[in-house]
Backbone as ProteinMPNN parsed JSONL, in Angstrom:
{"seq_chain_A": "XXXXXXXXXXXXXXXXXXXXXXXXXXXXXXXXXXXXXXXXXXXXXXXXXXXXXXXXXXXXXXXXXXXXXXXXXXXXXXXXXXXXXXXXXXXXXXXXXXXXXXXXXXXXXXXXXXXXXXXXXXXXXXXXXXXXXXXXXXXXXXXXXXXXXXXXXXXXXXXXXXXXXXXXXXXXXXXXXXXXXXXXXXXXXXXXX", "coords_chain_A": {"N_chain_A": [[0.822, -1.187, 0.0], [0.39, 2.177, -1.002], [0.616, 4.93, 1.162], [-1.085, 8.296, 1.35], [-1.189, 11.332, 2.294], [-3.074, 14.14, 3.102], [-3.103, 17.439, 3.751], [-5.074, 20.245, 4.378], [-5.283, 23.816, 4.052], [-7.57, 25.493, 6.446], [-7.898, 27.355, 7.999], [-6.264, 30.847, 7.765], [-3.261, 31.769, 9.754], [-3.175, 34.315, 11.913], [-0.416, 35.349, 12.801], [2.869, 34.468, 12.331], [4.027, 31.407, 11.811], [5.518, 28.449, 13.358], [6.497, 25.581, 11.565], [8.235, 23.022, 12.078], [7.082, 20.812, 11.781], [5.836, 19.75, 9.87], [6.615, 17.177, 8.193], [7.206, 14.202, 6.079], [8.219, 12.227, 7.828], [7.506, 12.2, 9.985], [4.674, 11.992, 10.202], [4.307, 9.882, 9.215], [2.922, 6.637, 9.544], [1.071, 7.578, 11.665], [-2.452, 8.376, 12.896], [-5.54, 10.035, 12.228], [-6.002, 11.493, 13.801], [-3.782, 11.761, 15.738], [-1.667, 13.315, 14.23], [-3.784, 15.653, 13.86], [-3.084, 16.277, 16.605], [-0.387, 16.634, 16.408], [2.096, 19.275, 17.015], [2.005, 23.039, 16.659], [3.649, 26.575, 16.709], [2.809, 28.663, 17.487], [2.995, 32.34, 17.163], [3.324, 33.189, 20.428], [2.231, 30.788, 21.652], [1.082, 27.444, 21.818], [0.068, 25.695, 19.141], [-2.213, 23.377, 17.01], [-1.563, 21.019, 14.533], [-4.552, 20.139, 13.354], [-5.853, 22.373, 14.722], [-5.174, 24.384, 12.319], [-5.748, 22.962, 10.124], [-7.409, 20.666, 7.588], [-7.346, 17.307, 7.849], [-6.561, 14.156, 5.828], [-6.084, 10.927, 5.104], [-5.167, 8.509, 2.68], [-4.929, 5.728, 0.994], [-3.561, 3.665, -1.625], [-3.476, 0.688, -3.559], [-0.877, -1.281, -4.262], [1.772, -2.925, -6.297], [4.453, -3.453, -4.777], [5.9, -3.422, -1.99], [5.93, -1.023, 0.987], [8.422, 0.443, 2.355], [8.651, 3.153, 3.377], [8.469, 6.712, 4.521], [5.18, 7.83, 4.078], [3.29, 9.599, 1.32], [3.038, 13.074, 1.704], [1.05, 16.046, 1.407], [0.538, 19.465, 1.278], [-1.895, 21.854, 0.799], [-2.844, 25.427, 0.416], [-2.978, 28.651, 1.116], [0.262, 29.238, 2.341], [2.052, 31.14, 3.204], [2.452, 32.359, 5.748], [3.769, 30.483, 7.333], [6.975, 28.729, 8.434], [9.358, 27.461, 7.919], [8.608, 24.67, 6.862], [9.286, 21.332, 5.544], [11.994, 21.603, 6.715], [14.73, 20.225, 7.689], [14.042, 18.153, 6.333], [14.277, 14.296, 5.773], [13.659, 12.232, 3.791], [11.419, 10.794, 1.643], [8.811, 12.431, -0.017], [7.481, 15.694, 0.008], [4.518, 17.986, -1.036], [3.848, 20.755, -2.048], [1.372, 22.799, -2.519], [0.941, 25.942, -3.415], [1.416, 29.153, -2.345], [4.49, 29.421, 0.13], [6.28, 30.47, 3.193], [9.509, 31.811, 5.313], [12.172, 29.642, 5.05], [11.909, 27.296, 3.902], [12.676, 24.225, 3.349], [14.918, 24.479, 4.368], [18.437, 22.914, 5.622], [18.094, 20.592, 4.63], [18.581, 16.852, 3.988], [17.795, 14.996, 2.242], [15.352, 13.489, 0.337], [12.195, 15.077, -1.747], [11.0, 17.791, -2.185], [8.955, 19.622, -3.422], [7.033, 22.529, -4.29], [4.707, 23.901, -5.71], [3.846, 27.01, -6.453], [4.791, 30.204, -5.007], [8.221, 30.907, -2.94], [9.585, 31.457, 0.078], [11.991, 33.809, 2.005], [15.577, 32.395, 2.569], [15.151, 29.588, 0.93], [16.086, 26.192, 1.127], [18.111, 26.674, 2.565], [21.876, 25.317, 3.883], [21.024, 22.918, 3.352], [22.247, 19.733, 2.668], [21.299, 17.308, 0.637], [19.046, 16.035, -1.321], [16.359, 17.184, -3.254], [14.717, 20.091, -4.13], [12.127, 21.605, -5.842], [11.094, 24.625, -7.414], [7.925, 25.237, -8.509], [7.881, 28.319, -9.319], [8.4, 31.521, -7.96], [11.715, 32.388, -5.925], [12.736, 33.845, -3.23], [15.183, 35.851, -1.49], [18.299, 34.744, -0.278], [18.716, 31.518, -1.316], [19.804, 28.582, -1.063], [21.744, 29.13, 1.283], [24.039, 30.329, 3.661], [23.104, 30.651, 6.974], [23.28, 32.966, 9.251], [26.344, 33.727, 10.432], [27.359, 31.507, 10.404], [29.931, 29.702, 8.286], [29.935, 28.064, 6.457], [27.218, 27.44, 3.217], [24.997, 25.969, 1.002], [25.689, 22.43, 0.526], [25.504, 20.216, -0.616], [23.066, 18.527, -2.881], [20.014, 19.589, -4.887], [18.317, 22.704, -5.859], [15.883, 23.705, -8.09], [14.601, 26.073, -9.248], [12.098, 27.271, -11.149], [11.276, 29.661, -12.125], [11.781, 33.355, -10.923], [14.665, 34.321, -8.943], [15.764, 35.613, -5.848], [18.04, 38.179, -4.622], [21.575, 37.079, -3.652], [21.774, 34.109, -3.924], [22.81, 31.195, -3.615], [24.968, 32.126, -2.103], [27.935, 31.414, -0.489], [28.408, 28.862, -0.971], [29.124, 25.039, -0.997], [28.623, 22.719, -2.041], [26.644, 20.936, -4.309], [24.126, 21.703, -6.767], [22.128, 24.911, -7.923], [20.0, 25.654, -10.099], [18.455, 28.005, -11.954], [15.771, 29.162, -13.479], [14.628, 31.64, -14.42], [15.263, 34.923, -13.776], [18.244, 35.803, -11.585], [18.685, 38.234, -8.273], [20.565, 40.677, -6.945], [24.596, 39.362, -6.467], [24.522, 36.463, -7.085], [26.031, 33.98, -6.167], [27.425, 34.435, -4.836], [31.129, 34.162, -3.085], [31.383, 31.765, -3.59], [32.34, 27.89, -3.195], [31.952, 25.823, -4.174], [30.062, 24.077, -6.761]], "CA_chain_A": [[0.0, 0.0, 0.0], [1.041, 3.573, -0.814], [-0.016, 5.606, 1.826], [-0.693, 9.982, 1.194], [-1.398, 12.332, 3.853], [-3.027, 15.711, 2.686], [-3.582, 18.422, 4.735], [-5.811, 21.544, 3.501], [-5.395, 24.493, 5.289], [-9.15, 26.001, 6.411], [-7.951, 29.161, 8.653], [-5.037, 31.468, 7.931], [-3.36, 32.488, 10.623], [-2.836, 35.891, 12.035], [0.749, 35.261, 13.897], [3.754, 33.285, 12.115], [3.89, 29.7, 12.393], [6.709, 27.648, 13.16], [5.902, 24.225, 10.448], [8.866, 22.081, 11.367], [6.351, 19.277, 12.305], [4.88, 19.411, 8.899], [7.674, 16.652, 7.426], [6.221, 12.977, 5.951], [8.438, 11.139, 8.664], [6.685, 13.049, 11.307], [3.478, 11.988, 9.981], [3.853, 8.22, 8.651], [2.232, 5.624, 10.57], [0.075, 7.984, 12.323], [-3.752, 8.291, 12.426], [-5.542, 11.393, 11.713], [-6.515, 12.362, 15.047], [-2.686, 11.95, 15.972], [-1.645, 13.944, 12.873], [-4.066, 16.732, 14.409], [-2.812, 16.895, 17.331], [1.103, 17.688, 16.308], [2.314, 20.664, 18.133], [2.622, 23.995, 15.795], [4.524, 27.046, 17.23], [2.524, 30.473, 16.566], [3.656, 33.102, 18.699], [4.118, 32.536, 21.823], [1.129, 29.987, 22.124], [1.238, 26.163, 21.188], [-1.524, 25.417, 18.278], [-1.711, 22.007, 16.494], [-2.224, 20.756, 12.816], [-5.811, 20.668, 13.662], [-6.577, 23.871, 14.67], [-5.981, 24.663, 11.358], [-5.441, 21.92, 8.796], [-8.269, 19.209, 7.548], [-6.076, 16.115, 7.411], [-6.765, 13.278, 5.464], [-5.236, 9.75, 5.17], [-5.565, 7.801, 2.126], [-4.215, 4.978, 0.558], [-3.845, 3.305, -2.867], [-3.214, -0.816, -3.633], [0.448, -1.17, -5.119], [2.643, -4.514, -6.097], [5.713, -3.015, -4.189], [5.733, -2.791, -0.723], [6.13, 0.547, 0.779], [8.426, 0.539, 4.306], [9.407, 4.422, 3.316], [7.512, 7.449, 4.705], [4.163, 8.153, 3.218], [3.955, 11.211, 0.839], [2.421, 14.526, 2.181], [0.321, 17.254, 0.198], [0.016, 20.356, 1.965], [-2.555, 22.516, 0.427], [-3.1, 26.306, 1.031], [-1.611, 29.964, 1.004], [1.125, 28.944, 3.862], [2.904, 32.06, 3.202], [2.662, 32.681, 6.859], [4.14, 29.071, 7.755], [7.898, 28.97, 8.442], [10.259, 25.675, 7.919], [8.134, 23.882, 5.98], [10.244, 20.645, 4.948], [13.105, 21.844, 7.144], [15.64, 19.083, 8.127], [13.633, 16.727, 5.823], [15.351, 13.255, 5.195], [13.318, 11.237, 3.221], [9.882, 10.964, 1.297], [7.922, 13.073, -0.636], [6.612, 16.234, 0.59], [4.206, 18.37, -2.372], [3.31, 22.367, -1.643], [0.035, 23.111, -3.805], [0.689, 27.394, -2.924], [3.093, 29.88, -1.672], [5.219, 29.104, 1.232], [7.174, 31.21, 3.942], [10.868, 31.385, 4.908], [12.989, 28.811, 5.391], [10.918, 25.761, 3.518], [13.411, 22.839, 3.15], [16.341, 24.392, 4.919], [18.858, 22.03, 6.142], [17.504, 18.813, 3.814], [19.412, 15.982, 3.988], [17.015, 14.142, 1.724], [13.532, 13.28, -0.343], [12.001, 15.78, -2.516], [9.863, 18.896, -1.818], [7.733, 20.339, -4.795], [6.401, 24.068, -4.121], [3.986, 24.747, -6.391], [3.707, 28.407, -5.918], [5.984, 31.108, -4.152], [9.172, 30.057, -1.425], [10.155, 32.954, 0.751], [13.532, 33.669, 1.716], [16.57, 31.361, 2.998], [14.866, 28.521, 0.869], [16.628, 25.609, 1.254], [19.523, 27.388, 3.246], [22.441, 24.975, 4.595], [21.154, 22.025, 2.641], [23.004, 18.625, 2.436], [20.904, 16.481, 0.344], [17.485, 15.756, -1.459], [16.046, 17.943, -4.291], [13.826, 21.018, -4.048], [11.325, 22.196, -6.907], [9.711, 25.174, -6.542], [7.424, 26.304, -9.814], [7.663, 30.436, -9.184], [9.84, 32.4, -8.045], [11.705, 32.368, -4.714], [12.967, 34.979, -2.157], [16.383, 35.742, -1.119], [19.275, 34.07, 0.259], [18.156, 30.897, -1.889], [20.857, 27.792, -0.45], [22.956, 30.527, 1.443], [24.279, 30.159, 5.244], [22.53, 31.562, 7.879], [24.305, 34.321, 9.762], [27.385, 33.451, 11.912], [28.348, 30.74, 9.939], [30.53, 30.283, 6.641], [29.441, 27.376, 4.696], [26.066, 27.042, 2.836], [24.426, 24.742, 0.584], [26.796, 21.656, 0.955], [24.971, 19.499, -1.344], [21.328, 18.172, -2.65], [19.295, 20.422, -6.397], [17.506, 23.357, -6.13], [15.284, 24.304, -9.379], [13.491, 27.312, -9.124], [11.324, 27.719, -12.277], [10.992, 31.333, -11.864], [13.032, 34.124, -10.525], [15.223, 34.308, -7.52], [16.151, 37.093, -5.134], [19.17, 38.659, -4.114], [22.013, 35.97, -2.538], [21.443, 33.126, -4.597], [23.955, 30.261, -3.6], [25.977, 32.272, -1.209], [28.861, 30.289, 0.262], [28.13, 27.362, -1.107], [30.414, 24.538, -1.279], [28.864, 21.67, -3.482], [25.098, 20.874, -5.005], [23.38, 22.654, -7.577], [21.216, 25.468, -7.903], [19.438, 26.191, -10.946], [17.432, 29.651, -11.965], [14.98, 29.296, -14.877], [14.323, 32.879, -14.869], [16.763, 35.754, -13.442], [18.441, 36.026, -10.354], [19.206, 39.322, -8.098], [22.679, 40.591, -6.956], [25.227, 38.941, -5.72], [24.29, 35.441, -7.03], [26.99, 32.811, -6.314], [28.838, 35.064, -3.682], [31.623, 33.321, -2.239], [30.818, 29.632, -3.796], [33.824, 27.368, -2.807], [32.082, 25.075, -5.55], [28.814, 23.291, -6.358]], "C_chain_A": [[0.869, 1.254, 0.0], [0.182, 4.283, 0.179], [0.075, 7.411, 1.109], [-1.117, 10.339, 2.404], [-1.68, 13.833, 3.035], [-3.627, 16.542, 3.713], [-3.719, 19.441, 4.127], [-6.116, 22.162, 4.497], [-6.918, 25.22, 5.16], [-9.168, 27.177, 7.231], [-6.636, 29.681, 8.332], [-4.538, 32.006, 9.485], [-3.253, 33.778, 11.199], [-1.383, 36.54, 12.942], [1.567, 34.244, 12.688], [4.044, 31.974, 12.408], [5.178, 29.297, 12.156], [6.528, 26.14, 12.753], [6.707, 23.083, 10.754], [7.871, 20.918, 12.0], [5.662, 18.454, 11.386], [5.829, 18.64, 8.129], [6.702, 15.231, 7.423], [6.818, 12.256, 6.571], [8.502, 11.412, 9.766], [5.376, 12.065, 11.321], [3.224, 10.547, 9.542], [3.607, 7.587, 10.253], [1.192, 6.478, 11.162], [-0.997, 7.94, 12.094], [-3.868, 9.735, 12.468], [-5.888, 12.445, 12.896], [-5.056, 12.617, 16.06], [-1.929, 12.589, 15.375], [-2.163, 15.251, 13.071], [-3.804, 17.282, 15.482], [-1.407, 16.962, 17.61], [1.001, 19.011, 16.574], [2.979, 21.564, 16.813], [3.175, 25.452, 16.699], [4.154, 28.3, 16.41], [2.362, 31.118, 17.761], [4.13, 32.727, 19.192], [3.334, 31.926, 22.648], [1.766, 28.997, 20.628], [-0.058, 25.956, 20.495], [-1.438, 23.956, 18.089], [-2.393, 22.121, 14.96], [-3.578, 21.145, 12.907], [-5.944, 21.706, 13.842], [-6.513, 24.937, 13.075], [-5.484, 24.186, 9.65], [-7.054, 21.027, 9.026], [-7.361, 18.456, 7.136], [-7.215, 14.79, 7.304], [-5.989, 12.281, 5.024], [-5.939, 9.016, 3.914], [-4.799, 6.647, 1.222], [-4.521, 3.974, -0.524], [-3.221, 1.346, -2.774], [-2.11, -0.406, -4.425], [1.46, -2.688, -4.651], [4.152, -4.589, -5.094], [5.217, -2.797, -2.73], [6.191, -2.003, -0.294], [6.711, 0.617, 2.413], [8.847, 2.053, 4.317], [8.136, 5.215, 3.807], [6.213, 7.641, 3.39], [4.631, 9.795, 2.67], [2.911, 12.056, 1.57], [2.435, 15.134, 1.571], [-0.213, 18.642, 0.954], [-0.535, 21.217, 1.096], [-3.228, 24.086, 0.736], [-2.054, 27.519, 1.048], [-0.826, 29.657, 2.277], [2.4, 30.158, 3.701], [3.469, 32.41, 4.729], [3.513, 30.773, 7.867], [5.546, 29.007, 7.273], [8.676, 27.271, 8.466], [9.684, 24.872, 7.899], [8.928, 22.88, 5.467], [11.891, 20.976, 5.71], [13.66, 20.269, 7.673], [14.586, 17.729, 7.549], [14.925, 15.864, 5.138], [15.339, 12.634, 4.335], [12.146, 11.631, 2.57], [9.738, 11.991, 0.362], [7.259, 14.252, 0.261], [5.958, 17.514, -0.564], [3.257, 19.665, -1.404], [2.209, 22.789, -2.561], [-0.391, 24.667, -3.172], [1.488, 28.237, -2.336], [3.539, 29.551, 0.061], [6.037, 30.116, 1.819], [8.433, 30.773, 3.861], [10.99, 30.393, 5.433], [12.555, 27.509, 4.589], [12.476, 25.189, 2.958], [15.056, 23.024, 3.698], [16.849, 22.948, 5.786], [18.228, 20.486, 5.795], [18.745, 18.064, 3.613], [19.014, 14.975, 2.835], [15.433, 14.143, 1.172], [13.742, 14.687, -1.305], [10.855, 16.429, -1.723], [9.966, 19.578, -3.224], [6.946, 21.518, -4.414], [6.075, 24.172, -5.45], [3.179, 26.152, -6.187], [4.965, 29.148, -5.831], [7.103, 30.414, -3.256], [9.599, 31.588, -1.345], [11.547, 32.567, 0.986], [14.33, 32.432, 2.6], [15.469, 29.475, 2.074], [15.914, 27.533, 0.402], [18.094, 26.018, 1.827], [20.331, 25.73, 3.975], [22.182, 23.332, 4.269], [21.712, 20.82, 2.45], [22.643, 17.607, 1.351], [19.267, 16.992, -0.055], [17.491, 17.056, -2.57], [14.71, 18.771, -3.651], [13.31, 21.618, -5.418], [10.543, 23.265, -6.715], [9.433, 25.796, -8.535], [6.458, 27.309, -9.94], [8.273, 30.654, -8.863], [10.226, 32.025, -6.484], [12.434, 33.642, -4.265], [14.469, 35.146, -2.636], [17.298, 34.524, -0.529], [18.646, 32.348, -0.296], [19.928, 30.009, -1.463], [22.199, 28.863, 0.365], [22.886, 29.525, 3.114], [23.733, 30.666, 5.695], [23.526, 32.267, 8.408], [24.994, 33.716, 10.973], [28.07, 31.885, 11.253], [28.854, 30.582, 8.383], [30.818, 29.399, 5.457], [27.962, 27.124, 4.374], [25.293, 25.761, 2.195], [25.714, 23.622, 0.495], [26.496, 20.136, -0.064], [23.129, 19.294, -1.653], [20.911, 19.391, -4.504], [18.34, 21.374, -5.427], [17.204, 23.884, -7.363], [14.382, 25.022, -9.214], [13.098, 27.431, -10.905], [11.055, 28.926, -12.318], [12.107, 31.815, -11.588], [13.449, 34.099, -9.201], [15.782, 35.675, -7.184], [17.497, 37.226, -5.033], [20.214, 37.601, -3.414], [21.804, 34.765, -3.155], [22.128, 32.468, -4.612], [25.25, 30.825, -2.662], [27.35, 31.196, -0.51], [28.547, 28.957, 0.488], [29.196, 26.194, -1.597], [29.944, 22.986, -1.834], [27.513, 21.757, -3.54], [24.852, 22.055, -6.029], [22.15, 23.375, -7.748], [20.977, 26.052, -9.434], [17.776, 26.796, -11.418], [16.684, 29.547, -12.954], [15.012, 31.003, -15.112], [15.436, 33.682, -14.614], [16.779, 35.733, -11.664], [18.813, 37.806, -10.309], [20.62, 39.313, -7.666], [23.213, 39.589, -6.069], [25.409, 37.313, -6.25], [25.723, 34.542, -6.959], [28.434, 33.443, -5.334], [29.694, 34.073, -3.093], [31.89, 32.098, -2.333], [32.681, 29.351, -3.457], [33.748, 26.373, -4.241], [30.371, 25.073, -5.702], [28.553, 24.457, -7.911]], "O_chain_A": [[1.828, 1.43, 0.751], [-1.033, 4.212, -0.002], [1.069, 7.778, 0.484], [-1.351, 9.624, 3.379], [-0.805, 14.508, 2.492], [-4.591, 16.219, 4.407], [-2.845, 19.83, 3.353], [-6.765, 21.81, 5.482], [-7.416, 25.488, 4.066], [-10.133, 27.94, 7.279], [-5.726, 28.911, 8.639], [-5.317, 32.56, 10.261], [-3.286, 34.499, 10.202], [-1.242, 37.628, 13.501], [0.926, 33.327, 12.175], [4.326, 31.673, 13.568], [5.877, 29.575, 11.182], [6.397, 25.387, 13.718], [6.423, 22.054, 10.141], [8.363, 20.178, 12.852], [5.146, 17.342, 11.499], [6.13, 19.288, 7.126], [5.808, 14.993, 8.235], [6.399, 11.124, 6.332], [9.355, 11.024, 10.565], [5.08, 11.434, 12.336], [2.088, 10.072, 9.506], [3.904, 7.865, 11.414], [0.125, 5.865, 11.125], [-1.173, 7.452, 10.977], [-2.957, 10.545, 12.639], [-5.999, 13.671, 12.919], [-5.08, 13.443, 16.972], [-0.933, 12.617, 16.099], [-1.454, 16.175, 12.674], [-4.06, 18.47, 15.682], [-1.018, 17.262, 18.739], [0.027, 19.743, 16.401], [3.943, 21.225, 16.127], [2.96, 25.129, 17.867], [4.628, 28.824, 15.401], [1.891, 30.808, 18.855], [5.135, 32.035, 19.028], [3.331, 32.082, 23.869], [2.299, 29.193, 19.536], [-1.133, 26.016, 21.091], [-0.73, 23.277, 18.833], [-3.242, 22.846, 14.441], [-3.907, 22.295, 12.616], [-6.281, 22.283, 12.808], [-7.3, 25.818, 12.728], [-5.105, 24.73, 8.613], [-7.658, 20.798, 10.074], [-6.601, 18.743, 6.211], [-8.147, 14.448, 8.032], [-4.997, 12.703, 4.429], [-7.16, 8.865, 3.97], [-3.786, 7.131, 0.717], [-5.61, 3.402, -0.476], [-2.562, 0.971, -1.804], [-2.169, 0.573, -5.169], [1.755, -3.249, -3.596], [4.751, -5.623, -4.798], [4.263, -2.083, -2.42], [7.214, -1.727, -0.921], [6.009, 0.765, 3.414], [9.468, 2.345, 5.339], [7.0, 4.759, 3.671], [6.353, 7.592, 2.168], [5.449, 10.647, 3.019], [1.906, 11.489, 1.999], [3.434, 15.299, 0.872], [-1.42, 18.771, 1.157], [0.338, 21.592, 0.313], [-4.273, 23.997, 1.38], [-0.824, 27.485, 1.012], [-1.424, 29.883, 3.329], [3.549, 29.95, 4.091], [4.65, 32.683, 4.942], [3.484, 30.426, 9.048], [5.744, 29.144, 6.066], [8.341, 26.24, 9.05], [9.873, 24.018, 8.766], [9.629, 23.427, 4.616], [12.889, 20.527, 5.147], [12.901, 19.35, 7.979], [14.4, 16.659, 8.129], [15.907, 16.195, 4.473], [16.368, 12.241, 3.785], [11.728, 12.762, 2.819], [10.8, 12.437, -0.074], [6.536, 13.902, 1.194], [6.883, 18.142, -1.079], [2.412, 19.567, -0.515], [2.666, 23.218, -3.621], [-1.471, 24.882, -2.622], [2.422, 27.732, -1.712], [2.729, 29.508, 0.988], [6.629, 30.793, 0.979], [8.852, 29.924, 3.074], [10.169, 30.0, 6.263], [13.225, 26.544, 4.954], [13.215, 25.834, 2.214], [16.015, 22.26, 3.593], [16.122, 22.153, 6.381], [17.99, 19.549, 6.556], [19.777, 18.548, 3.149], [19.859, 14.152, 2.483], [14.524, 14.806, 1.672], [14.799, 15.252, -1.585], [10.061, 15.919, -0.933], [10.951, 19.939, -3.869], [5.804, 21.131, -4.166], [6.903, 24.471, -6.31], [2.013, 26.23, -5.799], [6.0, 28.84, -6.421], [6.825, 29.288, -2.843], [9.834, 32.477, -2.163], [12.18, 31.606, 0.549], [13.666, 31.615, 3.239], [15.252, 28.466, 2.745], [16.617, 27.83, -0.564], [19.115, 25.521, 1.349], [19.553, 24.966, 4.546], [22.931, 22.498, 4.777], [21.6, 20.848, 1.224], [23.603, 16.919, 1.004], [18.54, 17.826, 0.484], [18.467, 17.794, -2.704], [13.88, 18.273, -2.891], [14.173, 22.144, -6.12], [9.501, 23.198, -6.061], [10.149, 26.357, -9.365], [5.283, 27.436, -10.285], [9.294, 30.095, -9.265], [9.384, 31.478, -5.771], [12.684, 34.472, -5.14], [14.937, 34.776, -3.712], [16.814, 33.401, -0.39], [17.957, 31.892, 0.616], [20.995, 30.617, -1.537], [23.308, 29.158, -0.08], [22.179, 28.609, 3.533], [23.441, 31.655, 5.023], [24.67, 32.139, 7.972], [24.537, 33.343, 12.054], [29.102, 31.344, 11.651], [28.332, 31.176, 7.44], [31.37, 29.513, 4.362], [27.354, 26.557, 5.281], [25.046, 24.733, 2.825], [26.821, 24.15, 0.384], [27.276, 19.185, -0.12], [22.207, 19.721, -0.959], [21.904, 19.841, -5.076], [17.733, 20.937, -4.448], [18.091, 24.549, -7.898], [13.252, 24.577, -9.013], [13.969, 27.682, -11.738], [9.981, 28.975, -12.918], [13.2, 31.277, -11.767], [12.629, 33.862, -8.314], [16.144, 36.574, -7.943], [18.171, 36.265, -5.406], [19.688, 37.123, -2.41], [21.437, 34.124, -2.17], [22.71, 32.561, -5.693], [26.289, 30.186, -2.493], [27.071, 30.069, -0.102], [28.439, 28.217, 1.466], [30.011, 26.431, -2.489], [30.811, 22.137, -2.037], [27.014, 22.644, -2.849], [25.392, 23.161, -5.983], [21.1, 22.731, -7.752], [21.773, 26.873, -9.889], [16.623, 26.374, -11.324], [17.29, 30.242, -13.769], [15.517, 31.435, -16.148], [16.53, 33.36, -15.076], [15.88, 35.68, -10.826], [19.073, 38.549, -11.255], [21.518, 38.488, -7.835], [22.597, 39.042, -5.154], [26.453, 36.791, -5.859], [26.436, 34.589, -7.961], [29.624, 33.169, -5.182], [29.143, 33.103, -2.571], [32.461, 31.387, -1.506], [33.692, 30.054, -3.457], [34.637, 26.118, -5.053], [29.583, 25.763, -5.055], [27.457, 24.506, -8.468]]}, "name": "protein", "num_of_chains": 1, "seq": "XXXXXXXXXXXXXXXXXXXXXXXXXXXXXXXXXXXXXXXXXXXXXXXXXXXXXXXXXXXXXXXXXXXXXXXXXXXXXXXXXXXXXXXXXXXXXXXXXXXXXXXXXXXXXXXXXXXXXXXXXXXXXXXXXXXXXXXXXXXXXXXXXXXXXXXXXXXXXXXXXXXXXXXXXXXXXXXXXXXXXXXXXXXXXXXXX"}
């Protein structure tokens, strides 16, 4: 059995959310009432998926058996939703809408698909796994965060669109490629990649 997992967001919120809970080896094996009540991180109050995701579990017949995380479909403007896919390892995780900063920083692994927007630092610090996003993304696009002085380190980013300012900063192996144009600075610093 392939398992999915979609979650469709039904309230925006009005405070920044901290997402890293929204990864598919967070979420495999679970049921949906365990699934709703993962801990999200807006403000300086604890929410959960539930309060404002509908999550649904569904699963298809397949000749292969499946011991890898299920995939995950998050659905919804999550512009306000921060590290989305962060420190993902494995799996499948599919964005159907624009996303805040940080979505897939620090990936070691799997694939994340943004269909839509990615705000800035996407995929910052990187090791592994492929990122798709089809539109444009932010700034600092595989770059280091501040205080330290290597960046993307491996793993694809393909932005189908345009990218911001910072684009590969101190990066020292993987590839980032721009369909459209980047802003200044792009490839500051690279050691390689």
């Amino acid at each position: 059995m392939n398992t999915r997992i979609q979650l469709t967001l039904r309230t925006t919120p009005e405070m920044p959310v901290e997402a890293e809970a929204l990864l598919p080896e967070m979420m495999t094996g679970k049921s949906v009432a365990e699934i709703e009540s993962l801990p999200l991180q807006v403000g300086n109050c604890t929410e959960t998926v539930g309060d404002h995701f509908r999550v649904e579990i569904s699963e298809t017949p397949s000749d292969e058996p499946n011991d890898g995380p299920a995939g995950l479909e998050l659905t919804g403007d999550l512009t306000r939703f921060k590290h989305i896919g962060e420190s993902m390892s494995c799996g499948t995780l599919t964005v159907n809408g624009p996303v805040g900063f940080h979505a897939g920083a620090k990936m070691s692994g799997g694939e994340l698909t943004i269909n839509g927007t990615a705000g800035d630092y996407l995929g910052a610090m990187m090791t592994g796994g492929t990122i798709v996003v089809n539109g444009n993304a932010g700034h600092f696009a595989g770059s280091a965060y501040r205080g330290f002085s290597r960046g993307m380190a491996g793993g694809t980013i393909l932005i189908n669109g345009n990218a911001g300012n910072l684009t590969g900063p101190r990066m020292r192996r993987g590839i980032i490629a721009v369909r459209g144009t980047c802003g200044d600075l792009a490839g500051f610093s690279m050691g390689a990649g």
